[in-house]
Short mmCIF file of C-alpha atoms and ligand atoms in Angstrom, two decimals:
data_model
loop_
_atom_site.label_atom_id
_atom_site.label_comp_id
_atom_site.label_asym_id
_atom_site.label_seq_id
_atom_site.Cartn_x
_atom_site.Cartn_y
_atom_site.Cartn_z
CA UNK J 26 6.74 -33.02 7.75
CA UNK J 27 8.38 -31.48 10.80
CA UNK J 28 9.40 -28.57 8.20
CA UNK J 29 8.06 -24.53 9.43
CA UNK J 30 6.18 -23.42 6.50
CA UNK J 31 4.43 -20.05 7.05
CA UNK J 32 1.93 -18.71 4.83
CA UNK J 33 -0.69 -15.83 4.87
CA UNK J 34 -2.82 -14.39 2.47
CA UNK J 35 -4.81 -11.14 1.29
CA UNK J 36 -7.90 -10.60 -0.70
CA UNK J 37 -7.51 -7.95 -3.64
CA UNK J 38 -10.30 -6.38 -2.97
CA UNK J 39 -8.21 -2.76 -2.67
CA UNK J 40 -4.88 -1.48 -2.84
CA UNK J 41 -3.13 -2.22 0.89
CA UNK J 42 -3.37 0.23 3.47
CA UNK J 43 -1.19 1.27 6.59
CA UNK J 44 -3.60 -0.99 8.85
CA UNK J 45 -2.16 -3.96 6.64
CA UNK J 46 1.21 -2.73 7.16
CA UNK J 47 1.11 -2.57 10.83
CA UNK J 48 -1.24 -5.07 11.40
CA UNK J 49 0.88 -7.79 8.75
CA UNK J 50 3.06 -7.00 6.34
CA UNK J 51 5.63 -5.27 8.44
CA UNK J 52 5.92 -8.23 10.62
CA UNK J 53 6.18 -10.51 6.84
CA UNK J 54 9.29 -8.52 6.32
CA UNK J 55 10.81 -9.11 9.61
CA UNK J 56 9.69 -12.86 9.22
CA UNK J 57 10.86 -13.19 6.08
CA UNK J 58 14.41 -11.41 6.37
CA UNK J 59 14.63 -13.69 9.45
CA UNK J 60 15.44 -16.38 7.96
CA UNK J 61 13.78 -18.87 10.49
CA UNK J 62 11.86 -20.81 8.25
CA UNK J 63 11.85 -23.32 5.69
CA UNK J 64 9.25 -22.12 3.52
CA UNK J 65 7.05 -19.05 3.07
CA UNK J 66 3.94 -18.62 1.26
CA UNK J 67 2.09 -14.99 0.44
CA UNK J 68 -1.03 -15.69 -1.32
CA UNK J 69 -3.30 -13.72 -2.91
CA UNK J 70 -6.99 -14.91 -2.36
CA UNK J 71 -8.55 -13.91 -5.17
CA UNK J 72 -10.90 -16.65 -5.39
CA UNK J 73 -11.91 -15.71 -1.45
CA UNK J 74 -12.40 -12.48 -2.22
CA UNK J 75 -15.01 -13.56 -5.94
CA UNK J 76 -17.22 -15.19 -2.40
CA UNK J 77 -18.62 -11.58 -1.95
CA UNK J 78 -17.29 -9.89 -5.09
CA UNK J 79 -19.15 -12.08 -7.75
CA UNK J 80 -20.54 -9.72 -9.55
CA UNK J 81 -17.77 -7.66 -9.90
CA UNK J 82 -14.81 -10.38 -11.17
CA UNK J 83 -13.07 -7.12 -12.68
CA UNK J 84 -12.40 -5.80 -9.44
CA UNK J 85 -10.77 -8.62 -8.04
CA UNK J 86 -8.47 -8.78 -11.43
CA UNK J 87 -7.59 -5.24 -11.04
CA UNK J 88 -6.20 -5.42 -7.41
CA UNK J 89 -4.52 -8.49 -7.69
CA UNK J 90 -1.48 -6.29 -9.98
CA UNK J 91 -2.08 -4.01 -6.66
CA UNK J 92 -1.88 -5.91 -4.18
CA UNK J 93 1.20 -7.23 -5.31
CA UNK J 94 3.21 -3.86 -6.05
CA UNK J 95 2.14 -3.25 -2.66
CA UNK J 96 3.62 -6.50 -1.07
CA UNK J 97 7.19 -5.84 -3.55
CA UNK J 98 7.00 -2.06 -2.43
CA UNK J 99 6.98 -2.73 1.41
CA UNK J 100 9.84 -5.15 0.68
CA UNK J 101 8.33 -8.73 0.14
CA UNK J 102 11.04 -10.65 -1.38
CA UNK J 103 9.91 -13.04 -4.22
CA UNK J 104 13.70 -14.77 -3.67
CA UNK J 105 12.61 -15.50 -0.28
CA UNK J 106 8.89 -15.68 0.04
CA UNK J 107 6.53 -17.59 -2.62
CA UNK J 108 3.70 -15.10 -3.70
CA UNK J 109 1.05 -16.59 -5.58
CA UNK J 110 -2.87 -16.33 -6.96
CA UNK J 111 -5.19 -18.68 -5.01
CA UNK J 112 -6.90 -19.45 -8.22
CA UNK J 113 -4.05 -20.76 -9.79
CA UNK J 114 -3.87 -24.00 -7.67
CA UNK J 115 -6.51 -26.26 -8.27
CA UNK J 116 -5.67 -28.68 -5.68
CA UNK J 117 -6.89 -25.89 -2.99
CA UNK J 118 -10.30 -26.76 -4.78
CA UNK J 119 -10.14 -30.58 -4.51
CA UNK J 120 -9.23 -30.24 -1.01
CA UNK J 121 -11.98 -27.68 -0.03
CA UNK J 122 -14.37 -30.54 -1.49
CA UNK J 123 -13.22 -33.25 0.77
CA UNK J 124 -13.01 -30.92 3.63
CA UNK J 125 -17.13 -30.33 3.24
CA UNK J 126 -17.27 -33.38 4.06
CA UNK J 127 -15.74 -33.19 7.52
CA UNK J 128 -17.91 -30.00 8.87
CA UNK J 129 -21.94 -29.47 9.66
CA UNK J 130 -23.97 -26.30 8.54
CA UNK J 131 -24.51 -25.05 11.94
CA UNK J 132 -20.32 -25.31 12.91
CA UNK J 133 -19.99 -22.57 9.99
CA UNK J 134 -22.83 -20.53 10.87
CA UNK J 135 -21.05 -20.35 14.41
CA UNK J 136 -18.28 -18.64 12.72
CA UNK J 137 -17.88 -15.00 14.69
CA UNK J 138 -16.20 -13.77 11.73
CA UNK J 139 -18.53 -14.65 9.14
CA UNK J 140 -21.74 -13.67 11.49
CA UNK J 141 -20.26 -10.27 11.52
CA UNK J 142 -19.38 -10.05 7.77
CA UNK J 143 -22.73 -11.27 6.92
CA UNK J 144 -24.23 -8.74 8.94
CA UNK J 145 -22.37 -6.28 7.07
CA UNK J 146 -24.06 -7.10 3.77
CA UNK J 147 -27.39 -7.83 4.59
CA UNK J 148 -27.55 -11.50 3.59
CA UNK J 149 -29.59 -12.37 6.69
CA UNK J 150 -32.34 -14.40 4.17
CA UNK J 151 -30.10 -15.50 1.41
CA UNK J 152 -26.53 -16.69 2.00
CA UNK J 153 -24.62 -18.00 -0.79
CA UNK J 154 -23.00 -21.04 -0.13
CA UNK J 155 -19.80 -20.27 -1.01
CA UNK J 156 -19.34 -17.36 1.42
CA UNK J 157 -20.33 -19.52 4.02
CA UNK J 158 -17.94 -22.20 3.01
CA UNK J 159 -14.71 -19.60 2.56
CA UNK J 160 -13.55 -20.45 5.75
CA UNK J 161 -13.56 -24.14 4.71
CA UNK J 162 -11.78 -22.81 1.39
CA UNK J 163 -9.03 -20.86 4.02
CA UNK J 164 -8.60 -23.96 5.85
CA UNK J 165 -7.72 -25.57 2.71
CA UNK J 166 -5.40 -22.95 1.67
CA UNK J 167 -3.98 -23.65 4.99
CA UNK J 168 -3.20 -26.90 5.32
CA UNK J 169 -1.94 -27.75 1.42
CA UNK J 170 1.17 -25.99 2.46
CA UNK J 171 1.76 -28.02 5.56
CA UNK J 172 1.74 -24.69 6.81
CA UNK J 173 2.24 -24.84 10.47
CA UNK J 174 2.89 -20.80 11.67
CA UNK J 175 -0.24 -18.34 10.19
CA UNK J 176 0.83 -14.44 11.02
CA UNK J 177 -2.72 -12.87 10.39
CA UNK J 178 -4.79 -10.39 12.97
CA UNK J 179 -7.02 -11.62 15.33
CA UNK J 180 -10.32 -11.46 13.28
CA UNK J 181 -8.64 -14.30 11.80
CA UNK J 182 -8.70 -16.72 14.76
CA UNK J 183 -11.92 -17.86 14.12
CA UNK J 184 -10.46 -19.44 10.51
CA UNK J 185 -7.49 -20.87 12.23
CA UNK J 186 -9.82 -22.78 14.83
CA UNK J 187 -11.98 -23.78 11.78
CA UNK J 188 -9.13 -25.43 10.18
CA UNK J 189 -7.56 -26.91 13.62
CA UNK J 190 -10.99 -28.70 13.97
CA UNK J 191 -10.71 -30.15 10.09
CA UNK J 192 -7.04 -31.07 10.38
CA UNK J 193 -7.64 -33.27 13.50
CA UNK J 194 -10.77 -34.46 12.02
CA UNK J 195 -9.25 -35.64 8.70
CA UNK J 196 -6.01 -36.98 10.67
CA UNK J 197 -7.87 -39.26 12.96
CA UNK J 198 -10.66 -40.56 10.23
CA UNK J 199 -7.48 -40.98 7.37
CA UNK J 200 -4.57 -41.63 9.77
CA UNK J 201 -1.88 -38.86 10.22
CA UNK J 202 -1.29 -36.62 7.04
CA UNK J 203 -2.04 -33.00 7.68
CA UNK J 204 -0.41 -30.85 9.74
CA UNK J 205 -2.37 -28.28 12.13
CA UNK J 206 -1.57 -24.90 12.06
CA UNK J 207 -1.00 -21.91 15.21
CA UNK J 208 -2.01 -18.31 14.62
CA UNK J 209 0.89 -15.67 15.33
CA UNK J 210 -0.57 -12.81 16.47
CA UNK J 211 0.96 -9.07 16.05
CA UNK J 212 2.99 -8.16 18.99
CA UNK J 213 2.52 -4.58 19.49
CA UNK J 214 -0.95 -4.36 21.09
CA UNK J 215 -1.80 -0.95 19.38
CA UNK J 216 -0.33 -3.20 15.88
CA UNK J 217 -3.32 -5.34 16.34
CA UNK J 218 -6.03 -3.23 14.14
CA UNK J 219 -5.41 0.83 13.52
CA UNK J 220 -8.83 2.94 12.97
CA UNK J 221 -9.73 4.83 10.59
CA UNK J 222 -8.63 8.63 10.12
CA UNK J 223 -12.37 9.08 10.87
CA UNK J 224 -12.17 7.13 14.46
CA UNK J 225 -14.14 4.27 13.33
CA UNK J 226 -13.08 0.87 14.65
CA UNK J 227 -11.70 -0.09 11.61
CA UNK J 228 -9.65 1.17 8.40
CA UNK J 229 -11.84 -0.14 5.74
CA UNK J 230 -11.91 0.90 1.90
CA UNK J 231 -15.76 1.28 1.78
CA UNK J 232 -15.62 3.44 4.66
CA UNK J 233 -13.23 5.46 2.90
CA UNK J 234 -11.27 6.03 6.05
CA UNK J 235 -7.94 5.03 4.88
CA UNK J 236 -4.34 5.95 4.39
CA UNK J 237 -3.24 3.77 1.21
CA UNK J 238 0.71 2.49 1.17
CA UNK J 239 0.60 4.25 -2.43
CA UNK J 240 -0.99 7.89 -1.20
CA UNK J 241 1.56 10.94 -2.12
CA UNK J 242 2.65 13.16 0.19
CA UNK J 243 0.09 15.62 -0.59
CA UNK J 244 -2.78 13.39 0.27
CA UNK J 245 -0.94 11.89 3.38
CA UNK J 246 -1.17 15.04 4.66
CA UNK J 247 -4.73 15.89 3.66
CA UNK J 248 -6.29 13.03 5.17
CA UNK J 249 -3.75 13.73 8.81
CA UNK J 250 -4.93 16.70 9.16
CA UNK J 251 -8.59 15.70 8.65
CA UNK J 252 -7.95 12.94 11.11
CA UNK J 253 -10.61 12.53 14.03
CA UNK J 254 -9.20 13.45 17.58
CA UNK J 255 -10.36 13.62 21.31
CA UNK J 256 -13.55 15.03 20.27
CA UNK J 257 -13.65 17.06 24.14
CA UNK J 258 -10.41 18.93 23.37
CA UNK J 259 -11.43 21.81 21.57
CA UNK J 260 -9.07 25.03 22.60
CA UNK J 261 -5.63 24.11 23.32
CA UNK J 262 -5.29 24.14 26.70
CA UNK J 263 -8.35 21.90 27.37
CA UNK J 264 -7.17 18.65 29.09
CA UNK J 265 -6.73 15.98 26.46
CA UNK J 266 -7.67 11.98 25.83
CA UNK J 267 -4.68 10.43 24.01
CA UNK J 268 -6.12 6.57 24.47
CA UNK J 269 -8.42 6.24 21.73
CA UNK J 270 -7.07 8.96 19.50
CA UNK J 271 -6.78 7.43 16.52
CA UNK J 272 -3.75 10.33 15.81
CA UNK J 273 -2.14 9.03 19.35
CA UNK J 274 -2.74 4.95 18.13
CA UNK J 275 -1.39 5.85 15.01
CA UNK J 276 2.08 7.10 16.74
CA UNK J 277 2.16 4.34 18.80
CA UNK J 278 1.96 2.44 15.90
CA UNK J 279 4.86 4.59 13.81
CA UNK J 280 6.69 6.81 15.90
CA UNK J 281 9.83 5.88 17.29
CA UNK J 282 12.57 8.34 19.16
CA UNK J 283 14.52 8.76 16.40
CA UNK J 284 11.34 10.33 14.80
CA UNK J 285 11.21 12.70 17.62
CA UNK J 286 14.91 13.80 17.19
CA UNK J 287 14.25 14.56 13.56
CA UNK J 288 10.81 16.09 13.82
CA UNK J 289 10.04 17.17 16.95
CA UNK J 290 13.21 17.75 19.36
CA UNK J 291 10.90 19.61 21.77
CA UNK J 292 10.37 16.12 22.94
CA UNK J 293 12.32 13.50 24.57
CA UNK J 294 9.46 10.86 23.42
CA UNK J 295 5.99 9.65 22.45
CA UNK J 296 5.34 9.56 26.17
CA UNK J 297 6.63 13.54 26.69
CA UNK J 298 4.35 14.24 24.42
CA UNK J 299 0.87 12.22 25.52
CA UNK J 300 1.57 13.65 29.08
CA UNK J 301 1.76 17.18 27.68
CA UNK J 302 -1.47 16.43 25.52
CA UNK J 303 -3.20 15.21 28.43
CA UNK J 304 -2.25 18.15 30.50
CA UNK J 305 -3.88 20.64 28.30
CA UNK J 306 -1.24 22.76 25.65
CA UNK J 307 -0.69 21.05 23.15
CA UNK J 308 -3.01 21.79 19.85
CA UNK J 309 -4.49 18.83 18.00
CA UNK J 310 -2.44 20.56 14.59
CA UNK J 311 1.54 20.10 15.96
CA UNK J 312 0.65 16.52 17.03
CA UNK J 313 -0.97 16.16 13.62
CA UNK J 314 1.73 17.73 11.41
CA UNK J 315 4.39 15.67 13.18
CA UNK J 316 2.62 12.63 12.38
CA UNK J 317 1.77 13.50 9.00
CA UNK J 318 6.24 13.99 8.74
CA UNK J 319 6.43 10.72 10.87
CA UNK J 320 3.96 8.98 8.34
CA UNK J 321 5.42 10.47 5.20
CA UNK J 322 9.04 9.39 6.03
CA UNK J 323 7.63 6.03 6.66
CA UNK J 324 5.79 5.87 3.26
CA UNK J 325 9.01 7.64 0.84
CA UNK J 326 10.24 4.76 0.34
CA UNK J 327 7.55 1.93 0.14
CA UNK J 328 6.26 4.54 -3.03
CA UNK J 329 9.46 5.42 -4.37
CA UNK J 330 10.05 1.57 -5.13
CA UNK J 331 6.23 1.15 -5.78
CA UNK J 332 6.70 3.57 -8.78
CA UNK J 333 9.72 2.30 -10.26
CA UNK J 334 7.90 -1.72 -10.26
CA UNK J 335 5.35 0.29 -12.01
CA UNK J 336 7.33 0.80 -14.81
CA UNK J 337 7.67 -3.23 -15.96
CA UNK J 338 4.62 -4.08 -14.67
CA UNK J 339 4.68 -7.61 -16.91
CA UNK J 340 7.87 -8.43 -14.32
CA UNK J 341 5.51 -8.33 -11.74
CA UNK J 342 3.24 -10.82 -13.33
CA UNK J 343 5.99 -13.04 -13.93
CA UNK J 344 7.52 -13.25 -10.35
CA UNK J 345 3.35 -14.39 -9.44
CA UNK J 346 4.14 -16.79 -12.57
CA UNK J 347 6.88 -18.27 -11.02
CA UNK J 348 5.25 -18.45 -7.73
CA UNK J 349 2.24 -19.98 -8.96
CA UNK J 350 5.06 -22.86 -10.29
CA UNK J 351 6.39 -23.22 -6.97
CA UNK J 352 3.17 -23.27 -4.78
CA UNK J 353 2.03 -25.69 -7.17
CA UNK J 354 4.78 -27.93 -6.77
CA UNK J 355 4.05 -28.49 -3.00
CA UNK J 356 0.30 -28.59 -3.75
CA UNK J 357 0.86 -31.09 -5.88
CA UNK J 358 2.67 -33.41 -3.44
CA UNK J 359 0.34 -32.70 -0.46
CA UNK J 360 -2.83 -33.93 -2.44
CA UNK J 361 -1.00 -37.20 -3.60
CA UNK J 362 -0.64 -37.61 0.07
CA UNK J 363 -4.49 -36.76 1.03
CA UNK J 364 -5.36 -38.68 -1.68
CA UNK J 365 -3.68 -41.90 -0.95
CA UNK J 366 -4.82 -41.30 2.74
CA UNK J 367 -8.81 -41.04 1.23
CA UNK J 368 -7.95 -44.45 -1.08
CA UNK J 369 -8.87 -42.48 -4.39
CA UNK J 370 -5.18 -43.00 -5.32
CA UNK J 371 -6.29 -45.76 -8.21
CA UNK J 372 -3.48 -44.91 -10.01
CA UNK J 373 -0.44 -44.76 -8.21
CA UNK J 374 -0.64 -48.01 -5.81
CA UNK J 375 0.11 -51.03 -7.94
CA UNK J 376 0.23 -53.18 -5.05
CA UNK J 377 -3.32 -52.74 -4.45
CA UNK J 378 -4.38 -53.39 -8.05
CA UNK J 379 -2.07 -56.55 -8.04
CA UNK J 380 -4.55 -57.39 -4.00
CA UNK J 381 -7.71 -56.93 -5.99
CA UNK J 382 -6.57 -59.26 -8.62
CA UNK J 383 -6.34 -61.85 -6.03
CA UNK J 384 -9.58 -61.09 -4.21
CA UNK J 385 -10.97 -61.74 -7.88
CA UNK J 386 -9.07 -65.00 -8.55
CA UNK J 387 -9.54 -66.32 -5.57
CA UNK J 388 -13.31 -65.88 -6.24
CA UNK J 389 -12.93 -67.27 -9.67
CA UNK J 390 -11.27 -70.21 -8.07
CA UNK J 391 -14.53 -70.79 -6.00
CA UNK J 392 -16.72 -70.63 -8.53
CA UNK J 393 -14.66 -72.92 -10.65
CA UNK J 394 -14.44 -75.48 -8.19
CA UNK J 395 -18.22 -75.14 -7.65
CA UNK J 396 -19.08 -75.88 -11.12
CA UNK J 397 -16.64 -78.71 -11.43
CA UNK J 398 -18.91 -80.08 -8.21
CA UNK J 399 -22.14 -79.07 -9.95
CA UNK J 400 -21.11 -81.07 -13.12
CA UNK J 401 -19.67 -83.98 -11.02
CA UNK J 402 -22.54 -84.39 -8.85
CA UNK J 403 -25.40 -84.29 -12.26
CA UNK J 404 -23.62 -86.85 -13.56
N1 LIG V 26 -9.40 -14.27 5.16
C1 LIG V 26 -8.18 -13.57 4.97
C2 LIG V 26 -8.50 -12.07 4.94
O1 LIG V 26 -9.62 -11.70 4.69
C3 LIG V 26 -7.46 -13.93 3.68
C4 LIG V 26 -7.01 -15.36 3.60
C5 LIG V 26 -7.39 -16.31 2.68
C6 LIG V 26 -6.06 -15.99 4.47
N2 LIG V 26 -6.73 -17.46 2.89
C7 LIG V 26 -5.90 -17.32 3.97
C8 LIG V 26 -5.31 -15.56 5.57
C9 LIG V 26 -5.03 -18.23 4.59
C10 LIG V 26 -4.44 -16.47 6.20
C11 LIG V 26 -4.31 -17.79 5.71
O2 LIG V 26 -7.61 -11.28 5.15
#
């Protein structure tokens, strides 16, 4: 049990974006072509993502293919990493059920997470139950894989606690059997979450503020140039803000002096370049064209392999196949333990059956004896 099992997980709710990538999936890569684990789960939570897309089950289905290519284009490795659909593994289900048991109503509507997402989509008067529970359901997904590392963005902390608090809980009620988990955060501060291209806190699909792993060059370049900026620089020599720029975050986020070589020798470096922006000088449209080129060389070949999966698209469905196989081989041997630590394991422990048969003799014995008194002492 001492093994280091990572494993993280996406909703298909879109195709991936480059928030995901800097915020996640880059950092899977690294992870992955580390090494420096034993075992390494990607799932996809489709049924986590049916919690608030119920009424739209076709949605989900379509982005699950998507999500995928996306995870094989930026260089997921299904030889090295396990990626599977959540709904394919019952035993996450049987363990979300006995987990219920182990928090109150009031611990989930603490969740800061949740709060905000409810807030989001008006459900102030009429929660369903299972979006409350999903981050029961995530701690579930969680600990089945005796996963002990979870790489995920901070808005995820909140699940990670959740499922700290259930693991300890079940371990000291049941005796020792799951193991508790530690968020890994992104390194990069400017990694953690990238806006939108509109400045909004967050790259979101329904805000339609995003730059999509598949977009073509064309449309890369589009939405760049579109991009919100320092909304006080308006002539060129104005005095510009580079910390909340979303164009600025963005190179922070991709840029690297190599990328300045290439693009834009004029400059030694990403810092050159904020000081001359800050001066006043520099135009909002050379920053924004050399990102767009920064951004573009950075996408070429995430799409360029995206397009050739494309072509066999039933491959793709059969390396989730065969990771739906494996996840569900470790499933399967992490409920047998939960089970056997909750005594529903009737039919695997013959020693106990082979106890209770005593229990019963030994009360048959009584009973006997007590007639053979009864009848003894009529006489
Ligand atoms: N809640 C996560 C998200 O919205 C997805 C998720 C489901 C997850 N199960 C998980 C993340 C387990 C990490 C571990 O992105």
């Amino acid at each position: 049990m001492d093994k280091k099992i990572i494993l993280t997980a996406d909703r298909p709710t879109g195709k991936l974006h480059i928030g995901h990538y800097v915020g996640s999936l880059k950092r899977r890569v690294e992870l992955q072509n580390e090494g420096n684990y034993d075992e390494l789960y990607i799932m996809i939570a489709d049924t986590q993502a049916l919690t608030d897309n119920f009424k739209d089950p076709m949605k989900v289905k379509d982005n699950v293919i998507e999500v995928a290519l996306d995870y094989l284009s930026c260089g997921i490795d299904p030889t090295k990493s396990t990626i599977f659909i959540q709904s394919q593994i019952p035993e996450l289900f049987e363990l979300t059920t006995y987990f219920l048991d182990l928090v109150t109503l009031s611990r989930l509507e603490r969740n800061p997470t949740v709060k905000t997402e409810m807030k989001t989509k008006d459900y102030d008067t009429s929660i369903p139950v299972g979006f409350l529970c999903y981050p029961v359901s995530q701690s579930a997904d969680i600990a089945l894989f005796d996963t002990s590392i979870v790489p995920a963005g901070e808005d995820q902390s909140p699940m990670i606690e959740q499922c700290q608090e259930l693991v300890h809980k079940f371990n000291s009620l049941y005796g020792e059997t799951l193991v508790s988990p530690t968020i890994m955060l992104p390194e990069n501060n400017s990694c953690r979450r990238l806006p939108g291209i509109d400045g909004k806190a967050k790259m979101s699909k329904s805000l339609n503020n995003c730059i999509y792993l598949s977009d073509d060059e064309t449309t890369v370049n589009k939405k760049v140039m579109s991009m919100y900026t320092d909304p006080e620089h308006l002539k060129i020599t104005d005095k510009g803000h580079t910390e909340n720029n979303p164009v600025f975050i963005y190179l922070d986020a991709f840029a690297t002096d190599e990328d300045f070589k290439t693009y834009l020798p004029e400059y030694k470096n990403l810092a050159a370049l904020k000081k001359h922006y800050e001066d006043g000088g520099l135009g909002d449209t050379t920053v924004k064209k050399f990102l767009a080129k920064v951004l573009n060389a950075k996408l070429e070949p995430i799409r360029n392999r995206r397009y050739e999966l494309e072509k066999d698209i039933a491959s793709v469905y059969n390396i989730l196949d065969e990771g739906n196989k494996k996840a569900r081989e470790h499933a399967k041997k992490t409920i047998t333990r939960i089970r056997r630590a909750l005594k529903i394991d009737y039919f695997s422990d013959n020693t106990f059956v082979t106890k209770q048969q005593k229990r019963f003799n030994n009360e048959h014995k009584k009973r006997e004896e007590y007639l053979a008194y009864l009848a003894k002492t009529r006489k």
